[in-house]
Amino acid sequence: MNFWANGMPAGMLLRSPREASTISDPRSAFTLEAYEAASGTKPAKRVAWETFVAYGKWFQKQLDCNLDQRSVSEVRRNGSGFKLTLADGAVIGSRRVVVAAGIGPFRNTPDVFSNLSPKSASHCYEGRKLCELGKRVAVIGAGQSALESAAILHETGTDAEVIARIQTLRWIGMHKRLHQLGPISKALYSKHDVGPIGISRLVAYPNVMYHVPMGLKDRIRTRAVRSAGAPWLMPRLRDVKISTGRTVVLANEVDGEVRLLLDDDTERRVDHVLMATGYRVNIAKYRFLAPELVREVRQLDGYPDVTAGFATSVPGLHFIGATAARKFGPLMYFVTGTEFASRELASWIRRNRN
Ligand SMILES: Cc1cc2nc3c(=O)[nH]c(=O)nc-3n(C[C@H](O)[C@H](O)[C@H](O)COP(=O)(O)OP(=O)(O)OC[C@H]3O[C@@H](n4cnc5c(N)ncnc54)[C@H](O)[C@@H]3O)c2cc1C
């Protein structure tokens, strides 16, 4: 739960609906509802970040899975298996490695902000305390992270402005009535609620997505997770300045403040630039993977070319989570994808034990 516990701003709500925020376990015993019942937490329509972190920690305890919390510093091939070096120098041998290391190293930071100091610019994944960024903050991006950060900043008295390339902000779940038609809604949207009408149903079956031709699959994936905010953010952003259709073309630090020049020749002076500019999967950025091992993995623009069981071209090496989304579709980016991922991985390993 490292990323969730340390990387999210206080006050954040999960974008995924309750039904899609349960972590999978083989008997579906440790659901979000089971946690709420066990801990006496009142179920809320939208899951608060704090609740999800507490739920994750509770889940971990229920599984009693002998969790070793040491960091892995290096993974390299060793004969037909792997040699793992841990942060404290300990060495472990393993026949198989499943990389489930999240998206932290994949932060996308636009070049235009590269000469700003860490004090003046940060990516939202860093989880810096929003209330400590300064009095004036430019939030770059138009997705949930950008819009929710801007709302929280505004509510805590910061002068926030959203600067986004897209012409108009997009909102997910705007066809509310289509979600309220009982069995018809079920036919149109899956419980995972990833993607718009129709696409939502298709991406719910990662094994089907796997067989969709690559070009079409890429279009479906990018459409399902394109930048958009949850509609409940709308009223919270009413008094926040939003500049859409704009790009920052120059950023520098002048007299202790950040000067931004936009493509319409207007200027902004702020204390901090918060980049909510997304992620680009590139497994070479997992610094714990030895470069020669990364080179051996067949890839598709930085994504591992995983096949059944999330296996790669290196025998015994598997990738799950966001890195598997290029082949198995956008469900892999989300908590709700854990159900498919864990079953597919476990059953493949069972079948290929020798
Ligand atoms: C701002 C934001 C909001 C999100 N909101 C939602 C949401 O509402 N609903 C949803 O379903 N998804 C959401 N997501 C997506 C979310 O990232 C995934 O759903 C989920 O966290 C992915 O789980 P994971 O296990 O693949 O990765 P992570 O949760 O990132 O876990 C990766 C783990 O690997 C560990 N690790 C990494 N490197 C090493 C190493 N070298 N050695 C040892 N351990 C290591 C990390 O410490 C961490 O514990 C959000 C993502 C972001 C960035």
PDB file of C-alpha atoms in Angstrom, residues 6 13 33 78 83 105 136 144 185-186 189 212 214 227 233 239-240 249 258 268 275 284 289 298 300 305 337:
ATOM      1  CA  ASN A   6       2.119   8.015   0.752  1.00  0.00           C
ATOM      2  CA  LEU A  13     -11.778  10.190  -3.156  1.00  0.00           C
ATOM      3  CA  GLU A  33     -17.891  -4.475   2.318  1.00  0.00           C
ATOM      4  CA  ASN A  78      20.919 -16.505 -13.068  1.00  0.00           C
ATOM      5  CA  LYS A  83      19.016 -13.589  -8.716  1.00  0.00           C
ATOM      6  CA  PRO A 105       8.827   5.405 -12.422  1.00  0.00           C
ATOM      7  CA  ARG A 136      -0.540  30.239  -6.288  1.00  0.00           C
ATOM      8  CA  GLN A 144      -8.926  13.194 -12.499  1.00  0.00           C
ATOM      9  CA  SER A 185     -27.595  -0.804 -17.954  1.00  0.00           C
ATOM     10  CA  LYS A 186     -25.910  -4.104 -17.065  1.00  0.00           C
ATOM     11  CA  TYR A 189     -21.775  -1.200 -18.753  1.00  0.00           C
ATOM     12  CA  VAL A 212      -8.279  -7.857 -30.530  1.00  0.00           C
ATOM     13  CA  MET A 214      -3.245  -4.267 -31.775  1.00  0.00           C
ATOM     14  CA  SER A 227      -8.306  12.434 -19.540  1.00  0.00           C
ATOM     15  CA  LEU A 233     -15.883  17.451  -9.131  1.00  0.00           C
ATOM     16  CA  ASP A 239     -14.751  28.990  -8.838  1.00  0.00           C
ATOM     17  CA  VAL A 240     -11.458  27.600 -10.104  1.00  0.00           C
ATOM     18  CA  VAL A 249       5.644  27.026 -23.998  1.00  0.00           C
ATOM     19  CA  VAL A 258       7.701  30.670 -11.514  1.00  0.00           C
ATOM     20  CA  ARG A 268       1.282  33.469 -15.318  1.00  0.00           C
ATOM     21  CA  MET A 275       2.184  18.323 -13.166  1.00  0.00           C
ATOM     22  CA  ALA A 284      13.452   0.254 -18.734  1.00  0.00           C
ATOM     23  CA  LEU A 289      15.663  -4.616 -13.511  1.00  0.00           C
ATOM     24  CA  ARG A 298      10.307  -8.413 -26.144  1.00  0.00           C
ATOM     25  CA  LEU A 300       5.902  -2.883 -27.573  1.00  0.00           C
ATOM     26  CA  ASP A 305       4.871  -8.030 -24.879  1.00  0.00           C
ATOM     27  CA  GLY A 337      -8.248  -5.744 -12.773  1.00  0.00           C
TER      28      GLY A 337
END
